[in-house]
XYZ file of N, CA and C in Angstrom:
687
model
N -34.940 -24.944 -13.116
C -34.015 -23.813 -13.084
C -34.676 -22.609 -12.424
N -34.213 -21.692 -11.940
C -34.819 -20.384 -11.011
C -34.605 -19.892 -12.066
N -36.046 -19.086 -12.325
C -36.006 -18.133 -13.451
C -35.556 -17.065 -12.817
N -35.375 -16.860 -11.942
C -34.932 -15.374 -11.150
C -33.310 -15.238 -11.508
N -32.625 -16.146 -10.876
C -31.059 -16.397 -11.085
C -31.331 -16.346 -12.597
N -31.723 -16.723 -13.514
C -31.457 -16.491 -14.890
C -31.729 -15.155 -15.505
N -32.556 -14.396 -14.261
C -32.998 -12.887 -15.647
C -31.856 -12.443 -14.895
N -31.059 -12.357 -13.608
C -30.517 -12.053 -13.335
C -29.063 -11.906 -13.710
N -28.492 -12.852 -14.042
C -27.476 -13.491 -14.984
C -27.690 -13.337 -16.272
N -28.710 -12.962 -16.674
C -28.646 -12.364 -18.393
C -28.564 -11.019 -18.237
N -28.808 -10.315 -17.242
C -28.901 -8.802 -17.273
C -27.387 -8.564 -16.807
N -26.974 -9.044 -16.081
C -25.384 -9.001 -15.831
C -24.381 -9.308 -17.076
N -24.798 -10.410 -17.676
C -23.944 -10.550 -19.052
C -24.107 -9.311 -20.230
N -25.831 -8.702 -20.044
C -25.799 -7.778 -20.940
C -25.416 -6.389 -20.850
N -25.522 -5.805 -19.231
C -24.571 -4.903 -18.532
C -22.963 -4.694 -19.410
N -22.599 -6.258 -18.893
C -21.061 -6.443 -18.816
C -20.801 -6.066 -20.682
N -21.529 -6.128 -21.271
C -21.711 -6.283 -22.848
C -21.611 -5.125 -23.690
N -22.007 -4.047 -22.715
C -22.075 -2.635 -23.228
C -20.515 -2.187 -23.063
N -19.835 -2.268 -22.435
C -18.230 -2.100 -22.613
C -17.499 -2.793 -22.694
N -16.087 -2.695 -23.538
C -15.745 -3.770 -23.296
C -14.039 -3.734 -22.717
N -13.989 -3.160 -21.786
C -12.577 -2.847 -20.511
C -12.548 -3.835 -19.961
N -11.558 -4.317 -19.699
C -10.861 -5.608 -18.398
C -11.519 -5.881 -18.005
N -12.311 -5.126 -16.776
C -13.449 -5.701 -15.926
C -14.847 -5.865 -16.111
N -15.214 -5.141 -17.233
C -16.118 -6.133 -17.840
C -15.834 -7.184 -18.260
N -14.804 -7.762 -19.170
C -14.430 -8.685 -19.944
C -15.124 -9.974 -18.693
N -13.720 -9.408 -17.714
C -13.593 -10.490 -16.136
C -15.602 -10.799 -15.846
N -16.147 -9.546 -15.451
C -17.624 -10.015 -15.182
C -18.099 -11.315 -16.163
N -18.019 -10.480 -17.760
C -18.977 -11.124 -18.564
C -18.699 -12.532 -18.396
N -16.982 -13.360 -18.426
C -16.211 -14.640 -18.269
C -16.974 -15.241 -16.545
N -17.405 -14.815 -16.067
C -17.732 -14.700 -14.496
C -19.394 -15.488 -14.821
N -19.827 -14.719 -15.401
C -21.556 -14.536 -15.121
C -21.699 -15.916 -16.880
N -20.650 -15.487 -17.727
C -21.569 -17.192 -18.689
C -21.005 -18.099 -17.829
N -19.960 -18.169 -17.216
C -19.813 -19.773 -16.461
C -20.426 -19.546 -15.329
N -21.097 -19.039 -14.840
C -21.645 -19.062 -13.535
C -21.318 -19.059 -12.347
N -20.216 -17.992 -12.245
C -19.355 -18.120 -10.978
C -19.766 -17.136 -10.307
N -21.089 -16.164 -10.836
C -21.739 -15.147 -10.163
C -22.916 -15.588 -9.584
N -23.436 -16.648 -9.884
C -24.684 -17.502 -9.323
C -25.204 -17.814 -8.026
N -23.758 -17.563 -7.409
C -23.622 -18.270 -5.687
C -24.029 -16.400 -5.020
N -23.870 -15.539 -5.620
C -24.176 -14.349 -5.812
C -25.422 -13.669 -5.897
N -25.509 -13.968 -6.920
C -26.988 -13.152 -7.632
C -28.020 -13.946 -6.892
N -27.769 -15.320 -6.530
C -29.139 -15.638 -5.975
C -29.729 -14.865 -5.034
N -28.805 -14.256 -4.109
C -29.254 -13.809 -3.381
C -29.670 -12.273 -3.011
N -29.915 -11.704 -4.246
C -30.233 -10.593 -4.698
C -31.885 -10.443 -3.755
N -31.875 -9.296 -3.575
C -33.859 -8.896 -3.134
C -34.243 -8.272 -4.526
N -35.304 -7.500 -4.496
C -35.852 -7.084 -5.048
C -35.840 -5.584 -5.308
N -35.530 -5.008 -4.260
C -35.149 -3.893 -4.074
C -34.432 -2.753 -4.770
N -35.069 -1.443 -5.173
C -34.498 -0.615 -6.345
C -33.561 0.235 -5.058
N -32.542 0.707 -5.832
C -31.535 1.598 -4.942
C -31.397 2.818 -5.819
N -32.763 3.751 -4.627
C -32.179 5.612 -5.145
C -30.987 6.094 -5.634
N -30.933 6.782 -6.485
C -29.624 7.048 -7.298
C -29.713 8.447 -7.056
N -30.344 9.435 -6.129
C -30.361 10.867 -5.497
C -29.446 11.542 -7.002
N -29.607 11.556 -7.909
C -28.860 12.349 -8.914
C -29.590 11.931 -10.301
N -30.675 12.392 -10.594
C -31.584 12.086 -11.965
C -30.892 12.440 -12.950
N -30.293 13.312 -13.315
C -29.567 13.730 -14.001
C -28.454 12.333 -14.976
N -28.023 11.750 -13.924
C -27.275 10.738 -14.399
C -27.861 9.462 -14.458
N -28.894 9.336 -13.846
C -30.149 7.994 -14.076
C -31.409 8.600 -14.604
N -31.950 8.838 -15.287
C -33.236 9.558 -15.596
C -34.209 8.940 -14.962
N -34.090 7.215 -14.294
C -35.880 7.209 -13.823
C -35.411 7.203 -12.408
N -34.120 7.860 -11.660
C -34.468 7.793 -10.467
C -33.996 6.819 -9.493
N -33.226 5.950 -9.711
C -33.163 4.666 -9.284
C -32.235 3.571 -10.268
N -32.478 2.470 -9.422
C -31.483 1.175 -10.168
C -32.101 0.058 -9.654
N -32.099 -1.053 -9.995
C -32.893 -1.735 -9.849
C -31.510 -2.632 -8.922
N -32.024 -3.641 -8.191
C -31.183 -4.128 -7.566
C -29.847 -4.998 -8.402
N -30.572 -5.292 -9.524
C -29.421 -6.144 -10.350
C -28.336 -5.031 -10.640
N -29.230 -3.869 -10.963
C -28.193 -2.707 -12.068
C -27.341 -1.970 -10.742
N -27.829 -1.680 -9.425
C -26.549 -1.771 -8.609
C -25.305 -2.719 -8.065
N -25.878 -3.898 -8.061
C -24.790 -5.111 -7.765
C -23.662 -4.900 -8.817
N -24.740 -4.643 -9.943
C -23.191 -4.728 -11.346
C -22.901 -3.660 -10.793
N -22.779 -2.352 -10.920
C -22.074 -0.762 -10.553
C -20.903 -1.651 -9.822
N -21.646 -1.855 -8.137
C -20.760 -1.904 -7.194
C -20.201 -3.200 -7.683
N -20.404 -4.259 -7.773
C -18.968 -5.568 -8.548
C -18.109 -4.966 -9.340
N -18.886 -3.886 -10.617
C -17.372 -3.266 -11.440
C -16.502 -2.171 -10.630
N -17.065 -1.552 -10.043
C -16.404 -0.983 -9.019
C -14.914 -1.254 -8.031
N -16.024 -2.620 -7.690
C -14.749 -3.401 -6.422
C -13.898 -3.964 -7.532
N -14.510 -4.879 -8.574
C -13.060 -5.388 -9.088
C -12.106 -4.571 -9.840
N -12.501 -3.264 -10.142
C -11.818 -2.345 -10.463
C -10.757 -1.790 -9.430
N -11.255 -2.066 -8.313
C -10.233 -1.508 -7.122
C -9.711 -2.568 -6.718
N -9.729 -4.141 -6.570
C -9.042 -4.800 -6.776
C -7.905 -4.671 -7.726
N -8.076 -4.733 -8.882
C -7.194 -4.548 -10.177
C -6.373 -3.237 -9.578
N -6.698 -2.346 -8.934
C -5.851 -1.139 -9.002
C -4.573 -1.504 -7.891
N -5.171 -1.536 -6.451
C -4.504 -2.414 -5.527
C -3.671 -3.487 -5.622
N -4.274 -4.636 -6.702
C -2.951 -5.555 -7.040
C -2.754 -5.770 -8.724
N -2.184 -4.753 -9.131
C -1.846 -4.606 -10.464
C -0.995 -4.481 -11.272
N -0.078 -5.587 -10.148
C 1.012 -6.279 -10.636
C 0.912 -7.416 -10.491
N -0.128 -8.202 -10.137
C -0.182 -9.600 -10.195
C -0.553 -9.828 -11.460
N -0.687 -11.328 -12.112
C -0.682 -11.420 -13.576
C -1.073 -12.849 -13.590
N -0.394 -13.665 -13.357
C -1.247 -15.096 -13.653
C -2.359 -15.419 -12.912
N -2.829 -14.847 -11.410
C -3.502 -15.342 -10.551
C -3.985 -14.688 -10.021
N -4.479 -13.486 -11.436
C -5.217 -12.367 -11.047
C -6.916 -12.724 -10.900
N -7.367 -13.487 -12.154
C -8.983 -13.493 -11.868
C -9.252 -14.387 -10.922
N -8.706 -15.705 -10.375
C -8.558 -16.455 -9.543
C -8.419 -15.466 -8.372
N -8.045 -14.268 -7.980
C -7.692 -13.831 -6.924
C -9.063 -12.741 -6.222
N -9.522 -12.426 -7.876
C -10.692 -12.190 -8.127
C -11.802 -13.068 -7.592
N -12.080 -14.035 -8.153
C -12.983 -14.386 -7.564
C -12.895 -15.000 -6.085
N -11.935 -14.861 -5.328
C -11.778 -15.386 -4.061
C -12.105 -14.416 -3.379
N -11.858 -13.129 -3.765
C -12.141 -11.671 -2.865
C -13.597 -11.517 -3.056
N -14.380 -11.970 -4.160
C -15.854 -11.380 -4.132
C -16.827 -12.054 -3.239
N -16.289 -13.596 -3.213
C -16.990 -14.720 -2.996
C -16.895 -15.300 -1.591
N -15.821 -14.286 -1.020
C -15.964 -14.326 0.747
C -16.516 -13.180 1.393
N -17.511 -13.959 2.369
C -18.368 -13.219 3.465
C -18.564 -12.357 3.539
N -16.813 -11.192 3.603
C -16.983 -9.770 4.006
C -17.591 -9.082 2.686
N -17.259 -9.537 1.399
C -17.331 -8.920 0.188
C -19.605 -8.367 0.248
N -19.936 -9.237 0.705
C -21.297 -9.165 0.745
C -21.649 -7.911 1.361
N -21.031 -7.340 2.308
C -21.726 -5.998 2.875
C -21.008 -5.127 1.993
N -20.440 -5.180 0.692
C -20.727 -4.021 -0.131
C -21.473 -4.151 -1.198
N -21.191 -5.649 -1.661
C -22.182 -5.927 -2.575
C -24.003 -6.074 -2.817
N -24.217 -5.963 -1.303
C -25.311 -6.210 -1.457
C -26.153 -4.803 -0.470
N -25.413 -4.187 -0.823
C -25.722 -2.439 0.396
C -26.361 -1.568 -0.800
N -26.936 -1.299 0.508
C -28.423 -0.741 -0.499
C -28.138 0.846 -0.853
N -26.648 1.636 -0.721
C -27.217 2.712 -0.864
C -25.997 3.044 -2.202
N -26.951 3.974 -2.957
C -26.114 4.502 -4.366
C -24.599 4.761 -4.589
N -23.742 3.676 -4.898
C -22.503 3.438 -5.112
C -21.882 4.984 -5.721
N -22.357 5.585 -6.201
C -21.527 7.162 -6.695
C -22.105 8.608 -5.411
N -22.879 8.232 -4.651
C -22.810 9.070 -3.631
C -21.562 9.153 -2.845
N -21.434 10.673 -3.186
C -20.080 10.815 -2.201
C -19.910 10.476 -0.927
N -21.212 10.192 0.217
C -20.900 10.210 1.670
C -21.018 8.214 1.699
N -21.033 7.716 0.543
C -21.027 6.669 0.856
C -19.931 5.652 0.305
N -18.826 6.872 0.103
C -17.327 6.335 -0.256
C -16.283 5.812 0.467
N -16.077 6.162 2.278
C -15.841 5.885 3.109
C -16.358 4.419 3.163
N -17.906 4.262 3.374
C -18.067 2.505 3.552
C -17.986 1.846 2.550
N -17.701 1.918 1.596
C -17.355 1.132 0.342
C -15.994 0.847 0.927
N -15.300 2.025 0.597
C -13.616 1.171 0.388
C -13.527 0.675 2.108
N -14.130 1.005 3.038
C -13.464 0.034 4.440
C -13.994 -1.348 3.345
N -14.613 -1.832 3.224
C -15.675 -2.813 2.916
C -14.687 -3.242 1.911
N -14.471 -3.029 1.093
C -14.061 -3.232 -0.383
C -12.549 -3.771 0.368
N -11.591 -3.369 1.005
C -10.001 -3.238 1.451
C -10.547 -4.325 2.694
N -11.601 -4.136 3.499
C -11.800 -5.381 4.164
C -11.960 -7.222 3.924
N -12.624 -6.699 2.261
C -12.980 -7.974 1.664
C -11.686 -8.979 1.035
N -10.962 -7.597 0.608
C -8.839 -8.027 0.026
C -8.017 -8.819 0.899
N -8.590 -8.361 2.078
C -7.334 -9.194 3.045
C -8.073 -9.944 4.191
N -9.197 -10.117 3.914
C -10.015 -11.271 4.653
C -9.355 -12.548 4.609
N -9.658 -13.078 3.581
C -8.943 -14.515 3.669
C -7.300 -14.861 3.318
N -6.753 -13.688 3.469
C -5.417 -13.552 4.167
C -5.474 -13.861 5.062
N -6.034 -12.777 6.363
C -6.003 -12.582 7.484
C -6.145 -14.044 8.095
N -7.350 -14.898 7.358
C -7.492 -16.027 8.385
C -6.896 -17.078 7.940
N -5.887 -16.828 6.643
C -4.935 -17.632 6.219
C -3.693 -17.535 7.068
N -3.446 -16.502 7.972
C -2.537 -16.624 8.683
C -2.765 -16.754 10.286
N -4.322 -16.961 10.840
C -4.860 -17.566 11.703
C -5.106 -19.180 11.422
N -4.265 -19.227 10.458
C -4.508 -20.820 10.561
C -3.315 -21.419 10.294
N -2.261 -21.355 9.793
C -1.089 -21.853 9.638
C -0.009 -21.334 10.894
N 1.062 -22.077 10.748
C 1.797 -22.379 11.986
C 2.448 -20.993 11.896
N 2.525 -19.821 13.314
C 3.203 -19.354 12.740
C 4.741 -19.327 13.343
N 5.203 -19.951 12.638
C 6.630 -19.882 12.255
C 7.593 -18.870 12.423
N 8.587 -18.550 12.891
C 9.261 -17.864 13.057
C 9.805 -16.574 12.141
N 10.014 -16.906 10.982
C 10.007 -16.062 9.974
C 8.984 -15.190 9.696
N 7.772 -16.101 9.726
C 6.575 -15.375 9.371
C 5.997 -14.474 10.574
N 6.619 -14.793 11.575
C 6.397 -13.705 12.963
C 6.967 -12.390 13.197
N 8.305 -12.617 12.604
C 9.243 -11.738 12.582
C 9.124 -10.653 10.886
N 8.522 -11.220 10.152
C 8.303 -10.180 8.592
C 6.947 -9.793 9.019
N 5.698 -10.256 10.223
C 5.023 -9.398 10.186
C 5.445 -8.422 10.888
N 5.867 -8.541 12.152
C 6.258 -7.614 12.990
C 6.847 -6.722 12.823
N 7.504 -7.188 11.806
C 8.509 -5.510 11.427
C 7.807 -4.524 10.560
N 6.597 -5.116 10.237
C 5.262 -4.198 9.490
C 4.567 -3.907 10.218
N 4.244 -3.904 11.582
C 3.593 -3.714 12.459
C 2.257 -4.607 12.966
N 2.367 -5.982 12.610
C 1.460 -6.717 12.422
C 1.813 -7.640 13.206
N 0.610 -7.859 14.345
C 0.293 -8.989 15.140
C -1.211 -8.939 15.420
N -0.721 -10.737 13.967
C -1.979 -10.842 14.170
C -3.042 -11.537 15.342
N -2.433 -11.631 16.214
C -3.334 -11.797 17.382
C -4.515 -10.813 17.866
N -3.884 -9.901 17.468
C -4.507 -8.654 18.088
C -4.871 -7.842 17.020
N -4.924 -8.141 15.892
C -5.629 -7.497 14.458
C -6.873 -7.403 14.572
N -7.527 -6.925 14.541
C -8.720 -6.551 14.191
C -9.029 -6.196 12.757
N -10.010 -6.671 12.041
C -10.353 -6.525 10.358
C -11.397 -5.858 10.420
N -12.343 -5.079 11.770
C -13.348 -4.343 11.571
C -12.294 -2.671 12.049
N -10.973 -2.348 12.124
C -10.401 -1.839 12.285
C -9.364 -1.223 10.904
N -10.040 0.262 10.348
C -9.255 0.427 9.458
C -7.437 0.594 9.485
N -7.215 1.161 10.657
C -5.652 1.004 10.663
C -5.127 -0.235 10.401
N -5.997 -1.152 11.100
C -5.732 -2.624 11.186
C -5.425 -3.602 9.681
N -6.688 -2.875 8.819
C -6.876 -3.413 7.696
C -5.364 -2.758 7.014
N -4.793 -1.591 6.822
C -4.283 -1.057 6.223
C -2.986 -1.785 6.214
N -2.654 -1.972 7.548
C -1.153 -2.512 7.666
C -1.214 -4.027 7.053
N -2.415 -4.953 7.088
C -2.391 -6.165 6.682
C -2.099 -6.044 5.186
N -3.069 -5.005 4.390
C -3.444 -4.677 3.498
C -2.174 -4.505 2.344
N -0.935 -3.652 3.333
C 0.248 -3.294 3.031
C 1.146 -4.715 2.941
N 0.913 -6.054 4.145
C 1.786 -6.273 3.562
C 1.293 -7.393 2.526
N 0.287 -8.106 2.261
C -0.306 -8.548 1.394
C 0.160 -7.867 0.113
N 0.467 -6.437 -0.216
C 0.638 -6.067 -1.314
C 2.242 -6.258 -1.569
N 2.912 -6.422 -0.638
C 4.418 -6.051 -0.515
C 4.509 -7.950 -1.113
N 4.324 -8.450 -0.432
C 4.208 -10.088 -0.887
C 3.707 -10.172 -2.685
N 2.630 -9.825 -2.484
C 2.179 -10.106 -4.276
C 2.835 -9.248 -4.969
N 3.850 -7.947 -4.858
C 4.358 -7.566 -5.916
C 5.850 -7.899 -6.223
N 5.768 -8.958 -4.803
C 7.783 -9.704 -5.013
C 7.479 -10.806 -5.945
N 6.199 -11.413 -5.788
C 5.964 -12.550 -6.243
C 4.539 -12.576 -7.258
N 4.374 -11.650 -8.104
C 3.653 -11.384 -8.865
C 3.428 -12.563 -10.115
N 3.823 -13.427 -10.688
C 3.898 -14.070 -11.375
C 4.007 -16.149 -10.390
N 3.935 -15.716 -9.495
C 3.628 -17.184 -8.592
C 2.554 -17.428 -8.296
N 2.117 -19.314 -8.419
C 1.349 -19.698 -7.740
C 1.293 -19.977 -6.677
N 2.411 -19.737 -6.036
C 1.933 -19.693 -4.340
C 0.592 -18.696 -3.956
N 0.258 -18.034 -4.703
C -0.528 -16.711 -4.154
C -1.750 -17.467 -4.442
N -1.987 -18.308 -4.603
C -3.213 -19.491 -4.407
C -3.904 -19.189 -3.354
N -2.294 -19.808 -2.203
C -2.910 -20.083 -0.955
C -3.282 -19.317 0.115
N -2.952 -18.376 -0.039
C -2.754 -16.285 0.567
C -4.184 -16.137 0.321
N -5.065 -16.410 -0.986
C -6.178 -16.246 -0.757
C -7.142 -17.073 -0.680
N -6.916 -18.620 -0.559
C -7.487 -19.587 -0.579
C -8.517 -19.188 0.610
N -9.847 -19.518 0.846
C -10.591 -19.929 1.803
C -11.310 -21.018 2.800
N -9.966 -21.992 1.583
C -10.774 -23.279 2.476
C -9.398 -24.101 1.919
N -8.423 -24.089 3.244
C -6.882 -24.349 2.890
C -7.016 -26.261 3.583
N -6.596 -27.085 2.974
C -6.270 -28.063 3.227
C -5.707 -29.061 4.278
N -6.099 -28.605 5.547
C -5.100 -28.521 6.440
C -4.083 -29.760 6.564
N -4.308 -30.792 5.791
C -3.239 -32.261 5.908
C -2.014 -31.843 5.138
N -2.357 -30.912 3.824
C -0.928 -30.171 3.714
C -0.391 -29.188 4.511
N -0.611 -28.505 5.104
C -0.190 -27.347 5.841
C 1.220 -26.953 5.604
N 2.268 -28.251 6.530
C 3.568 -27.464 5.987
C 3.774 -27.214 4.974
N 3.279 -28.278 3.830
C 3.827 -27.531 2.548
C 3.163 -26.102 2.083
N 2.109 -25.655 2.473
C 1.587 -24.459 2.521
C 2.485 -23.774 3.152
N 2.892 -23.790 4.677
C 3.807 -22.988 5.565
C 5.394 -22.875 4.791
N 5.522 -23.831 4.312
C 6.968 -23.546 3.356
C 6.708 -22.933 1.896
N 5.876 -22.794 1.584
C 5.727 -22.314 -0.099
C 5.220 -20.905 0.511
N 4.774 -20.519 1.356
C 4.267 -19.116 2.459
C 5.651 -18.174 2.382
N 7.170 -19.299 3.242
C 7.793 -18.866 3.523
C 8.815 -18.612 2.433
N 8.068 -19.119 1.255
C 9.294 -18.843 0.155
C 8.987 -17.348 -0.510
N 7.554 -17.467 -0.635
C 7.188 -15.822 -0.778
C 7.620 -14.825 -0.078
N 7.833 -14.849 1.827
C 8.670 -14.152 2.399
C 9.988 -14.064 1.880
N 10.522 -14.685 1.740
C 12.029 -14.173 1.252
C 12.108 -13.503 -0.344
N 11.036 -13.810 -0.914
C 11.528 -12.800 -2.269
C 10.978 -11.808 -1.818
N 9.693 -11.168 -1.038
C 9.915 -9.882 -0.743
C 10.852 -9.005 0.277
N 11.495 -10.298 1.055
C 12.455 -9.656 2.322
C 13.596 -9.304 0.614
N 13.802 -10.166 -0.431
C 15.246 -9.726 -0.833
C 15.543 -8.320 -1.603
N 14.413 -7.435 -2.243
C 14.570 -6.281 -2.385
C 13.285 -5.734 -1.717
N 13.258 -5.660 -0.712
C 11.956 -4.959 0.236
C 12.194 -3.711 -0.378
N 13.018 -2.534 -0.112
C 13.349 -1.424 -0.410
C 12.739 -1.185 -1.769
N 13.137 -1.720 -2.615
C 12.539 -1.482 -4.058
C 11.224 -1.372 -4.075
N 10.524 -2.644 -3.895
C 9.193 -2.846 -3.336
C 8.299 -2.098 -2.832
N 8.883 -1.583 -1.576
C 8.462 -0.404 -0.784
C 8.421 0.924 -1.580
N 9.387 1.246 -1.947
C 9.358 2.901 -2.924
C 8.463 2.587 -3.773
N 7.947 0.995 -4.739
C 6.985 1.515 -6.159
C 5.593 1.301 -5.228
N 5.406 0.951 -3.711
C 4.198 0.377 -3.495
C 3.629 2.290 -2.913
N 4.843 2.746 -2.221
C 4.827 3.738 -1.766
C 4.445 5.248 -2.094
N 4.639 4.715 -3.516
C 4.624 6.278 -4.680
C 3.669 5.657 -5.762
N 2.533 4.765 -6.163
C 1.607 4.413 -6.663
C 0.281 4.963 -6.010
């Protein structure tokens, strides 16, 4: 066993231990089954200045005690962003932490409560949400419907860019417009799946397109609570 991954994973469970709010709960359920492992291994060693003694007394954080900050952080802004989803919320959770982009916040070396370093968090954090969207819809057929409900959001994704915050925003938007028609479905599996099946596909492309139509059928509604949140 790596004793490293283990002090690591006990200090995360005992972090998560000192409160006990949603997203701790989600960490602590995360880190005893070991779904933070593929994670923490790859931690350095490295302490991250906390420029504010006052609120750290020795100065610093050790690399474990920032990963937790910034993980409760992001899944906190996850939860805020889609917080109307409900069955296929921690599942949605761990699909957003555990892809690629999620790593350049999680593993960035500079003090998560510094104000000038709030800007690259949330690109980072809103980049990591609609990542494996984005290439969930670089990979399925796109279909006519699904061409025409992005477009009228301003979305083609041909020409999307995800290192592009406008870019991110509009994806971002309609990803949210989808999960709050269909907040209680498992279709939203496959929206964030990262490693989609491709011998099913249509049935992916039709269970896709069934989610389009419950948000095409009260868009308006949709739009005003996504709009004024």
């Amino acid at each position: 066993m790596n004793k490293k991954l283990e002090e690591n994973r006990n200090k995360i469970i005992e972090l998560s231990s000192e409160n006990t709010d949603d997203v701790n709960m989600i960490i602590y359920v995360f880190a005893i089954n070991k779904k933070l492992d593929s994670l923490l291994i790859k931690l350095d060693d490295l302490n991250v200045p906390t420029n504010v003694s006052s609120i750290v007394k020795k100065g610093y954080l050790t690399s474990v005690e920032h990963f937790y900050q910034v993980l409760y952080h992001f899944i906190s802004y996850i939860n805020t962003n889609l917080w109307f989803v409900s069955k296929t919320k921690n599942y949605i959770v761990d699909k957003i932490i555990h892809n690629k982009e999620a790593e350049a916040s999680l593993y960035h070396k500079e003090y998560f409560h510094d104000n000038n370093t709030i800007p690259y968090y949330k690109h980072h954090f809103n980049k990591a949400i609609i990542s494996n969207f984005y290439r969930f819809l670089n990979t399925i057929p796109m279909e006519k419907e699904i061409y025409l409900f992005l477009k009228k959001h301003g979305v083609d994704i041909s020409k999307t860019d995800i290192n592009k915050d406008k870019d991110i925003e509009k994806l971002l938007y309609v990803l949210k417009l989808i999960c709050i028609a269909n907040n209680s479905s498992f279709g939203l599996f496959y929206i964030f799946d990262d490693d989609l099946n491709l011998k099913g596909i249509q049935h992916v492309v039709g269970n896709f397109e069934i989610l389009i139509e419950h948000a095409k059928e009260y868009e308006d509604v949709y739009k005003t609570i996504l709009d004024n949140y």
